[in-house]
Coordinates of C-alpha atoms in Angstrom, one line a residue:
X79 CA -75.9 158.8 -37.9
X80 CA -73.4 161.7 -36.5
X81 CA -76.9 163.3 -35.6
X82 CA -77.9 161.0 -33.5
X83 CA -74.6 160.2 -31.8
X84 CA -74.5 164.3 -31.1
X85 CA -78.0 163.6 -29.5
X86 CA -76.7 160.9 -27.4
X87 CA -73.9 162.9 -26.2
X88 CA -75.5 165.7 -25.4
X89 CA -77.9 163.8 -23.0
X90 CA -75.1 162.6 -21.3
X91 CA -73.8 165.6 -20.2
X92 CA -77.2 166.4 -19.2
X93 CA -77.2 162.9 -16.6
X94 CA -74.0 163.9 -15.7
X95 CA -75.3 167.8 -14.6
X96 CA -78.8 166.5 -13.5
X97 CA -78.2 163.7 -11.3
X98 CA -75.5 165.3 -8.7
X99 CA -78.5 168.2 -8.8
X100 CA -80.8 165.7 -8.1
X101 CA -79.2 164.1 -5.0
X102 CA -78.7 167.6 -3.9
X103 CA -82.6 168.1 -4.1
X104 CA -82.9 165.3 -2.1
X105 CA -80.6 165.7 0.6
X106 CA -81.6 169.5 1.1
X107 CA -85.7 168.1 1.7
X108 CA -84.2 165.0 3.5
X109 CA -82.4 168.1 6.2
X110 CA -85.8 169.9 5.8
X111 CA -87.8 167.4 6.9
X112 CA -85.5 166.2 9.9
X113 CA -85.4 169.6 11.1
X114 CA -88.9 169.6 10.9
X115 CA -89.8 167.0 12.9
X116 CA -86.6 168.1 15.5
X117 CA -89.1 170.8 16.3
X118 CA -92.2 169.0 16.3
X119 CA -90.9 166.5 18.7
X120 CA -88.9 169.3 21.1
X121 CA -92.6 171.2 21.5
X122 CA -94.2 168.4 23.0
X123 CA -91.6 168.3 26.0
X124 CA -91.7 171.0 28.1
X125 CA -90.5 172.0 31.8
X126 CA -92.5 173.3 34.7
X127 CA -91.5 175.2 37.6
X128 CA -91.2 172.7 39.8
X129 CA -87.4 171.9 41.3
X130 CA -86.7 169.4 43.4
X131 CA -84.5 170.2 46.0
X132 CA -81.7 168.4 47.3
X133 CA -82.3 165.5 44.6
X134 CA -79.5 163.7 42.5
X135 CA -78.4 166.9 39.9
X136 CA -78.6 170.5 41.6
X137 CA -81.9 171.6 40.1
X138 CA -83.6 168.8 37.6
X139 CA -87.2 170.1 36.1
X140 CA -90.1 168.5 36.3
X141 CA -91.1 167.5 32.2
X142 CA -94.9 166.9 31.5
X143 CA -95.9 165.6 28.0
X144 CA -97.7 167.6 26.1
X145 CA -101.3 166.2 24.5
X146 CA -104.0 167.7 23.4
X147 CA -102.4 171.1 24.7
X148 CA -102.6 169.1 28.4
X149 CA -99.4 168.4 30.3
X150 CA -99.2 164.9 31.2
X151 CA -96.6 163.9 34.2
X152 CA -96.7 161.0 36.8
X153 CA -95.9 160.6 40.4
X154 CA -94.9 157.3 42.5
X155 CA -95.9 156.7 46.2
X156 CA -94.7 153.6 47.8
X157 CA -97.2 153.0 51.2
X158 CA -95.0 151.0 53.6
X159 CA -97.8 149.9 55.8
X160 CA -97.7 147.4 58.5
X161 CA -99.2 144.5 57.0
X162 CA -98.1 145.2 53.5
X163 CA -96.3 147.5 51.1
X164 CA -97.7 148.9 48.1
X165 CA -97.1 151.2 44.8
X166 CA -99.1 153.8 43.9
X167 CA -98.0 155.1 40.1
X168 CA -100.7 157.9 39.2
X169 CA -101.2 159.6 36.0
X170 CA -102.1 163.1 35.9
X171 CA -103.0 165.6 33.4
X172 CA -103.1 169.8 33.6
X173 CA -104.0 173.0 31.8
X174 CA -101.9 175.9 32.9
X175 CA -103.3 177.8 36.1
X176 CA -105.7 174.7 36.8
X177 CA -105.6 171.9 39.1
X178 CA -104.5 168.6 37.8
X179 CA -106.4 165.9 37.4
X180 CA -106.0 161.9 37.9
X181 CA -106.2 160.6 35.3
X182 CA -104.7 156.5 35.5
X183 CA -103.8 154.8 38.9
X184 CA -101.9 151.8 39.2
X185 CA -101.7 149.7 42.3
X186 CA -99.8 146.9 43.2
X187 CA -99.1 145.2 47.0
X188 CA -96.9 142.9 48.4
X189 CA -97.1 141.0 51.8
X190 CA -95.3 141.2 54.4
X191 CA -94.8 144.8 55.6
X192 CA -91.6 146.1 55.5
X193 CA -91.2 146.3 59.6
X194 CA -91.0 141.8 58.9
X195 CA -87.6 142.7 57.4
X196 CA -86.1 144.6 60.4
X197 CA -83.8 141.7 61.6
X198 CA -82.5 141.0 57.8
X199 CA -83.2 144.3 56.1
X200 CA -81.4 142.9 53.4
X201 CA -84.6 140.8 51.9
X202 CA -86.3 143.8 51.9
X203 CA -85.2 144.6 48.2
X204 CA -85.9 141.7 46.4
X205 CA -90.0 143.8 46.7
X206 CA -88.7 147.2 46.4
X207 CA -87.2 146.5 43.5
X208 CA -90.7 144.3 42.1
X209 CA -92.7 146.9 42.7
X210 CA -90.0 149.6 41.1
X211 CA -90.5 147.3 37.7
X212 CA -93.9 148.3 37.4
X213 CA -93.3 151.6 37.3
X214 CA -90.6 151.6 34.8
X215 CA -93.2 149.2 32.5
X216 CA -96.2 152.2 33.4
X217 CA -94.4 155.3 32.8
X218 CA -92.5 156.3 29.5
X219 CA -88.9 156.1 29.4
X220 CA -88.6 159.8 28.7
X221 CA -90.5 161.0 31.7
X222 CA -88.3 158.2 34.3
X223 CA -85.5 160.9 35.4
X224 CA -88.3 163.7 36.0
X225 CA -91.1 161.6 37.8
X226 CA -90.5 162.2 41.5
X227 CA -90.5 158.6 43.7
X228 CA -91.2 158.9 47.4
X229 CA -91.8 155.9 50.1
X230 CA -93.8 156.5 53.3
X231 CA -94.0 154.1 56.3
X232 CA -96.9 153.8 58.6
X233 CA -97.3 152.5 61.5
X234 CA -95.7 149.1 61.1
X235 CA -92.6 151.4 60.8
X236 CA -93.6 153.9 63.6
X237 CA -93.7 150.7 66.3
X238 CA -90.1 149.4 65.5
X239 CA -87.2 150.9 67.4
X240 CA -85.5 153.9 65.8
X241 CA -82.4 152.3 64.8
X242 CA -83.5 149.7 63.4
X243 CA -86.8 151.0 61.4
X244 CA -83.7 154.2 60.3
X245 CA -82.0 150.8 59.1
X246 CA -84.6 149.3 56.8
X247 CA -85.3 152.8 55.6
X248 CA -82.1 153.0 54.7
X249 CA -81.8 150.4 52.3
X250 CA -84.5 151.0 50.3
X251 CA -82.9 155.1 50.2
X252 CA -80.2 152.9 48.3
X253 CA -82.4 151.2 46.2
X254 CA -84.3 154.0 45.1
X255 CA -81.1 156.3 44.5
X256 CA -79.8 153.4 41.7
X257 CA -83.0 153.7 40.0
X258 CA -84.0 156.1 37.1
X259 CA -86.5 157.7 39.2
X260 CA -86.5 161.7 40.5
X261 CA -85.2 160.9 44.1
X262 CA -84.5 164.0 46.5
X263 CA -82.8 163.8 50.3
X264 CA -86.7 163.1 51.4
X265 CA -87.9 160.6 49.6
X266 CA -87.6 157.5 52.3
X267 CA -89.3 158.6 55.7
X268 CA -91.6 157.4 58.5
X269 CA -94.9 159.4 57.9
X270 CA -96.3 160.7 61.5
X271 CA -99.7 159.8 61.9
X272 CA -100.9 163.5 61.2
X273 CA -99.7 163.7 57.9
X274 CA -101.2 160.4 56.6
X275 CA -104.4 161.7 58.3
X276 CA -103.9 165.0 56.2
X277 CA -103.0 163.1 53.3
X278 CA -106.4 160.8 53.3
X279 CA -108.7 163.8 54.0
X280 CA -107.0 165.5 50.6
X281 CA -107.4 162.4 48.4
X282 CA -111.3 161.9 49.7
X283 CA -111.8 165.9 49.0
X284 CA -110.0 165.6 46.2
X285 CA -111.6 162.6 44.7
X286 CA -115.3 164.2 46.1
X287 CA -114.6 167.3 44.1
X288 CA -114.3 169.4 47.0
X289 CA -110.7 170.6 47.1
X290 CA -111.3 172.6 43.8
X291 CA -115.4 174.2 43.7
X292 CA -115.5 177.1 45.7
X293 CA -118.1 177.0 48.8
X294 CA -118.9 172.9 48.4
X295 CA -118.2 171.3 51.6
X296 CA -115.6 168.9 52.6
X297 CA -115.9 165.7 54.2
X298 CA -114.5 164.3 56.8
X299 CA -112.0 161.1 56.8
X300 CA -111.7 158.0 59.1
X301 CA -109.2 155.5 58.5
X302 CA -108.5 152.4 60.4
X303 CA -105.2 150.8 59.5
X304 CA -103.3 148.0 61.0
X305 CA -101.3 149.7 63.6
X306 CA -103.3 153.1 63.9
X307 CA -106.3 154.6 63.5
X308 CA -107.3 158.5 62.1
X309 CA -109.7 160.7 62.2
X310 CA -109.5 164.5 59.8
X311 CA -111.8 167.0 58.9
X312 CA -111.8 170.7 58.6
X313 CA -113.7 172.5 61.7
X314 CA -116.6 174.8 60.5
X315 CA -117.1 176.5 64.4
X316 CA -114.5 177.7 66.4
X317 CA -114.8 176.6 69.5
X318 CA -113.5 173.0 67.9
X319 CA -110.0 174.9 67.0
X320 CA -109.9 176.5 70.7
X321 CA -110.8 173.3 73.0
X322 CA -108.9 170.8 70.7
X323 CA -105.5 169.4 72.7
X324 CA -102.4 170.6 71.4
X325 CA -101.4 168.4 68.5
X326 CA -104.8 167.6 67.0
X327 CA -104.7 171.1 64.6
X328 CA -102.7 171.2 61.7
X329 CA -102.0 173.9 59.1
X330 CA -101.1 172.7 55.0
X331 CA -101.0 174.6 52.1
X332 CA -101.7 173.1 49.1
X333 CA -103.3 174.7 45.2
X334 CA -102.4 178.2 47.0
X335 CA -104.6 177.9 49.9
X336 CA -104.5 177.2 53.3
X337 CA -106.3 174.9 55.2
X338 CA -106.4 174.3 59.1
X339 CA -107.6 170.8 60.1
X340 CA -108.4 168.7 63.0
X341 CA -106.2 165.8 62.6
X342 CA -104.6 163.2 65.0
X343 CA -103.3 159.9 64.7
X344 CA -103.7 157.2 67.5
X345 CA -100.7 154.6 67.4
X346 CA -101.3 151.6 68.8
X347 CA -105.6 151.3 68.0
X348 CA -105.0 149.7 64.2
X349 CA -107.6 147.1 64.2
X350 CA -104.2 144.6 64.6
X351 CA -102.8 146.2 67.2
X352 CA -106.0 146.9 69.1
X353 CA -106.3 142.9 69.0
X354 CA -103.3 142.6 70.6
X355 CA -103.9 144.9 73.4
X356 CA -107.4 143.1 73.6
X357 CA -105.8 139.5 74.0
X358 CA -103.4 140.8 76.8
X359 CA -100.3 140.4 74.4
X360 CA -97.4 143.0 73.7
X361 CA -95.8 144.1 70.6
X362 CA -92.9 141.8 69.9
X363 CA -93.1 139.7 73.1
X364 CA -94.6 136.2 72.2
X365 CA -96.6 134.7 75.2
X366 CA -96.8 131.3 76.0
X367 CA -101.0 132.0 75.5
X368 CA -103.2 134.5 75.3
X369 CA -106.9 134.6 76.3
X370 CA -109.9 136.6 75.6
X371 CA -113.5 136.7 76.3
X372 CA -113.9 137.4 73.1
X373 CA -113.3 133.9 71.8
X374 CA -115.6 131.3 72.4
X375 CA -114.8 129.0 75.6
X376 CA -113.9 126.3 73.5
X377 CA -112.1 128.1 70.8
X378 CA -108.3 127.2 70.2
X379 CA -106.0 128.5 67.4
X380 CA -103.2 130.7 66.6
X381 CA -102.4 133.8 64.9
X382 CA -99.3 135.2 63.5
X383 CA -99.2 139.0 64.3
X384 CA -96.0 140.8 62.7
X385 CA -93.9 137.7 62.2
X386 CA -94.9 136.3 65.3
X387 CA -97.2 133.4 66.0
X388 CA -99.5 133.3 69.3
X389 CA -101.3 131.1 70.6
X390 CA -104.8 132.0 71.3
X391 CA -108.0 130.9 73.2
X392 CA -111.4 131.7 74.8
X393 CA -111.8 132.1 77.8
X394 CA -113.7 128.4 80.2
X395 CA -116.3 130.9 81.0
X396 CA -118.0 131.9 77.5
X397 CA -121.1 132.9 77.6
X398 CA -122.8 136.2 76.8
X399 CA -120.1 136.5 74.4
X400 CA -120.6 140.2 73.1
X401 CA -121.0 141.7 77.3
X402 CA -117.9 139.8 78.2
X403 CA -116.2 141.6 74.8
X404 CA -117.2 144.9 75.3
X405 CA -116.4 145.1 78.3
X406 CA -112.6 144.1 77.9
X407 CA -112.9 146.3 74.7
X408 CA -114.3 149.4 77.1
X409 CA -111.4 149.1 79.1
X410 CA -108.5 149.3 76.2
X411 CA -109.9 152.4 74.8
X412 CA -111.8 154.1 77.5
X413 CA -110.1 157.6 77.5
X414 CA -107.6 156.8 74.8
X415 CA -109.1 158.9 72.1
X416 CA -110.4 162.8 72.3
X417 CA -114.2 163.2 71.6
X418 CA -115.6 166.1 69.3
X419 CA -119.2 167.2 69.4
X420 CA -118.8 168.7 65.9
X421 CA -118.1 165.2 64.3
X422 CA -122.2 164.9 64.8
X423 CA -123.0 167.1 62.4
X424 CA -120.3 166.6 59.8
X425 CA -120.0 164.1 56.6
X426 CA -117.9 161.4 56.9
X427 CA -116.1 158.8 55.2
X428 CA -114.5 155.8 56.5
X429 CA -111.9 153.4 55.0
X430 CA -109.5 150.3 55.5
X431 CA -110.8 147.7 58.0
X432 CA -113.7 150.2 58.1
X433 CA -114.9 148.8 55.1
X434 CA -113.2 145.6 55.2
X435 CA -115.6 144.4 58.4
X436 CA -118.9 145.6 56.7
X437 CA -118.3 144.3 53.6
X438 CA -117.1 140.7 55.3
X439 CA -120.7 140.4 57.1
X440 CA -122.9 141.8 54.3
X441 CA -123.7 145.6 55.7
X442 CA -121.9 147.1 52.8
X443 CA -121.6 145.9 49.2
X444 CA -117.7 144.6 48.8
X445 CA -117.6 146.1 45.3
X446 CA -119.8 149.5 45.6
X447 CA -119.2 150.1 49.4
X448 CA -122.5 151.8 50.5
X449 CA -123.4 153.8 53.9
X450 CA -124.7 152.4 57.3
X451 CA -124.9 153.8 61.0
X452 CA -122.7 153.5 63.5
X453 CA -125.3 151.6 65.4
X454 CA -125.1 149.0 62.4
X455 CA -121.6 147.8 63.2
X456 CA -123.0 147.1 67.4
X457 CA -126.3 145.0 65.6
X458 CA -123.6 142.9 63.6
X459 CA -121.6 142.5 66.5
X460 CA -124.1 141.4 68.8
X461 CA -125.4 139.0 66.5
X462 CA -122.0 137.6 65.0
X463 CA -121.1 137.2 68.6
X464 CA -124.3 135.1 69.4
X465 CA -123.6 133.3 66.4
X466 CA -120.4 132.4 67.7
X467 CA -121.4 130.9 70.9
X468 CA -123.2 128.2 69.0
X469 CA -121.4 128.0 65.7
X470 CA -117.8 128.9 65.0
X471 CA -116.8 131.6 62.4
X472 CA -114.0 131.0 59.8
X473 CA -112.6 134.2 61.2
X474 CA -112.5 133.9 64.9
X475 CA -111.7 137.6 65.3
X476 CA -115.2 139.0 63.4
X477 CA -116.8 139.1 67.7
X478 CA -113.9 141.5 68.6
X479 CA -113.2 143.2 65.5
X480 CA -116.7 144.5 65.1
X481 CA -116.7 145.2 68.9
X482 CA -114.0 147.0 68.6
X483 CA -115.0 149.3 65.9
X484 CA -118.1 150.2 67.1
X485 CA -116.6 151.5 70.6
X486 CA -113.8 152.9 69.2
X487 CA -116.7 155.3 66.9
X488 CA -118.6 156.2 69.6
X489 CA -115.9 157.4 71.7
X490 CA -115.2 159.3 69.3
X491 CA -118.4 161.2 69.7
X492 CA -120.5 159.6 66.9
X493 CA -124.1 159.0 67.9
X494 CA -125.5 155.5 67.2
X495 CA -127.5 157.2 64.1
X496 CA -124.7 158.7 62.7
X497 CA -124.4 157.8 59.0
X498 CA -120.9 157.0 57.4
X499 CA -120.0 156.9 54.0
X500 CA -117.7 153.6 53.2
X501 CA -115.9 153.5 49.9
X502 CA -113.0 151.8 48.8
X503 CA -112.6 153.3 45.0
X504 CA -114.2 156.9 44.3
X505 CA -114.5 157.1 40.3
X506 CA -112.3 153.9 40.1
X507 CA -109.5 155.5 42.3
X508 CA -108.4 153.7 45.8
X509 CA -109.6 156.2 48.6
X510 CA -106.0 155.8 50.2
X511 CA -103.7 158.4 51.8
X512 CA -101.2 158.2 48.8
X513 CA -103.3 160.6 46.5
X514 CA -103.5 163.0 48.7
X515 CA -99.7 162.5 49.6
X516 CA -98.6 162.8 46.2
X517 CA -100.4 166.0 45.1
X518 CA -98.9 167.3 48.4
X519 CA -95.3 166.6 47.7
X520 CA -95.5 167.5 44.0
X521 CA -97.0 170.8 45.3
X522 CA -93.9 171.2 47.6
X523 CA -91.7 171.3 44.8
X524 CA -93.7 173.7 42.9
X525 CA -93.2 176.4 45.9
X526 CA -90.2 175.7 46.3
X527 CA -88.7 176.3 42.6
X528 CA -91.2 179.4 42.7
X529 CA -89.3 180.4 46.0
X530 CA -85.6 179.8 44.3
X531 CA -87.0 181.9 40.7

């Protein structure tokens, strides 16, 4: 019996020596492991070069995820176009020395355009801040305070007056500096048409693989907006660079190369715009009615054109419908544009109502996009215009509209048989200047943080 009560006791000062030791164990691998994963976690984050001046703290670097031994960071673009705005929130991914690579786009778009809001700027936030939603529900919450967020306006902006298009601008520069977003002294501005020409021909080249193989060759970019129209490429002969007017060359540098482009923007030949000019009308100045040859004679209607309504009609004398059109259509753009003879002999692609106006009367597939001649658009118009003298279209604008672009491309200086690539997505991805915009800015920052180490 005292054996087995020694036994007992002696057990018990084992417990009592054992489990204190025990907890200790466990705490020490408990630390071990938290450590462990502390520096698991910190490796995946890392910072690049890029600084963004003049931003909310001094100097904030840009952080990329790491995966798969790829940085992975996002951008957001807001396009503040004239009929519309819209976010761009891209995805991209990058090995050191290389050039990134889209890898997600989201889009989203909102009606009306921003320049609607320039008598109660006010309502412009309630989409700003829609649109800033998505972004915060697409990008990780870690990455919000190092993703850069720019807005550019277009034309819609370009045709209000300065004080009050610095007005709406304004506003959303205070909406974006309350959000969680990378925001520097920059990131609200009205785009001039040579940039968003720029900014198109990069995302096309981009997209096309041509920005990044050595000796491929680039295309060239048409775009046909609401308010303006461009037109980019990069001149292979000289003689383009020398007998170009001053403002239609432009130097960029971008993945530490320079490029010197042909690039102008013409305000005021959007297709919207361009049907205003067409009707007789004025930008902000309602008429009592406009007319146009254009319109069949018995045609009556209205259309709203940047928050305002006209009335519109065709003109007593409507027959011949596409001579009578193209002949008021000749005499809007007759000598408005500059005409290239190297444009013959280039690749082009062509996008916006480009697209839009073959794919509405069957040239083009409206999923797939396709290529056609220039000549193609003047057979559609001809014929939609005969239509229209009989039968009446759903849009009544498809007569001048296709008029219009077919002019407009061979004053330009494209031949009748000149091919055009149209595409709205290449490899899923919208063929829209805010690509190209993007990479551009985010490249900005890079020199400049290489500049300041």
């Amino acid at each position: 019996m005292r054996k087995t009560l020694r036994n007992s006791h002696g057990n018990m000062k084992i417990s009592k020596i054992a489990y204190p030791l025990g907890l200790f164990v466990c705490l020490f691998i408990y630390v071990a492991y938290v450590k462990w994963r502390w520096a698991f976690a910190t490796q995946r984050i890392f910072s690049i070069t890029e600084t963004a001046v003049g931003t909310r703290k001094n100097q904030q670097s840009l952080e990329k995820l790491v995966v798969a031994n790829r940085a992975v960071f996002y951008g957001i673009m807001f396009d503040a176009g004239s009929t519309g705005t819209r976010i761009h929130i891209f995805q991209f991914t990058q090995t050191a020395k290389e050039t990134p690579t889209l890898t997600h786009e989201t889009f989203k778009a909102l009606k009306p355009g921003l320049s609607a809001y320039a008598d109660d700027v006010d309502k412009s936030t309630q989409g700003i801040q829609e649109l800033l939603d998505v972004a915060k529900e697409e990008i990780p919450f870690d990455l919000w305070k190092v993703t850069p967020l720019v807005l550019k306006a277009t034309a819609g902006l370009r045709l209000l007056p300065g004080e009050k298009a610095q007005k709406l601008l304004q506003k959303v520069r205070e909406v974006f500096q309350a959000s969680p977003f990378l925001v520097g002294d920059d990131c609200v501005s009205i785009m001039n048409g040579t940039d968003e020409g720029v900014s198109a021909w990069i995302t096309v080249n981009f997209l096309t693989g041509n920005l990044n193989t050595p000796g491929k060759n680039s295309v060239g970019m048409l775009d046909l907006g609401g308010g303006s129209t461009q037109i980019t490429f990069l001149p292979k002969i000289e003689v383009t660079l020398q007998t170009s007017p001053a403002g239609y060359i432009t130097s960029f540098q971008m993945f530490n190369s320079t490029y010197k482009l042909y690039s102008y923007s013409y305000l005021g030949l959007g297709l919207m715009s361009a049907r205003l000019a067409i009707l007789g009308g004025v930008e902000g100045k309602p008429d009592k009615e406009l007319v146009s040859p254009c319109f069949p004679s018995s045609f009556n209607g209205e259309w709203e054109h940047a928050e305002i309504t006209y009335k519109i009609s065709g003109h007593k004398t409507g027959v011949h419908l596409y001579e009578l059109c193209s002949k008021r259509v000749s005499e809007i753009i007759r000598n408005k544009v500059h005409k290239t003879e190297e444009v013959k002999n280039l690749d082009f692609y062509a996008f916006s109502y480009y697209y839009d106006l073959a794919a509405n009367v069957g040239l083009i597939d409206k999923e797939k996009g396709g290529s056609l001649t220039v000549e193609d658009f003047e057979v559609a118009a001809k014929y939609v215009c005969k239509t229209m003298e009989i039968n009446p279209q759903e849009n009544p604008f498809i007569c001048m509209d296709l008029t219009y672009i077919s002019l407009l491309l061979q004053e330009f200086g494209f031949p009748k048989t000149k091919v055009l690539k149209l595409a709205r997505k290449i490899d899923d991805i919208e063929t829209s200047w805010a690509l190209g915009a993007t990479f551009h800015y985010i490249d900005s920052l890079n020199r400049q943080q290489n500049k300041v180490s």
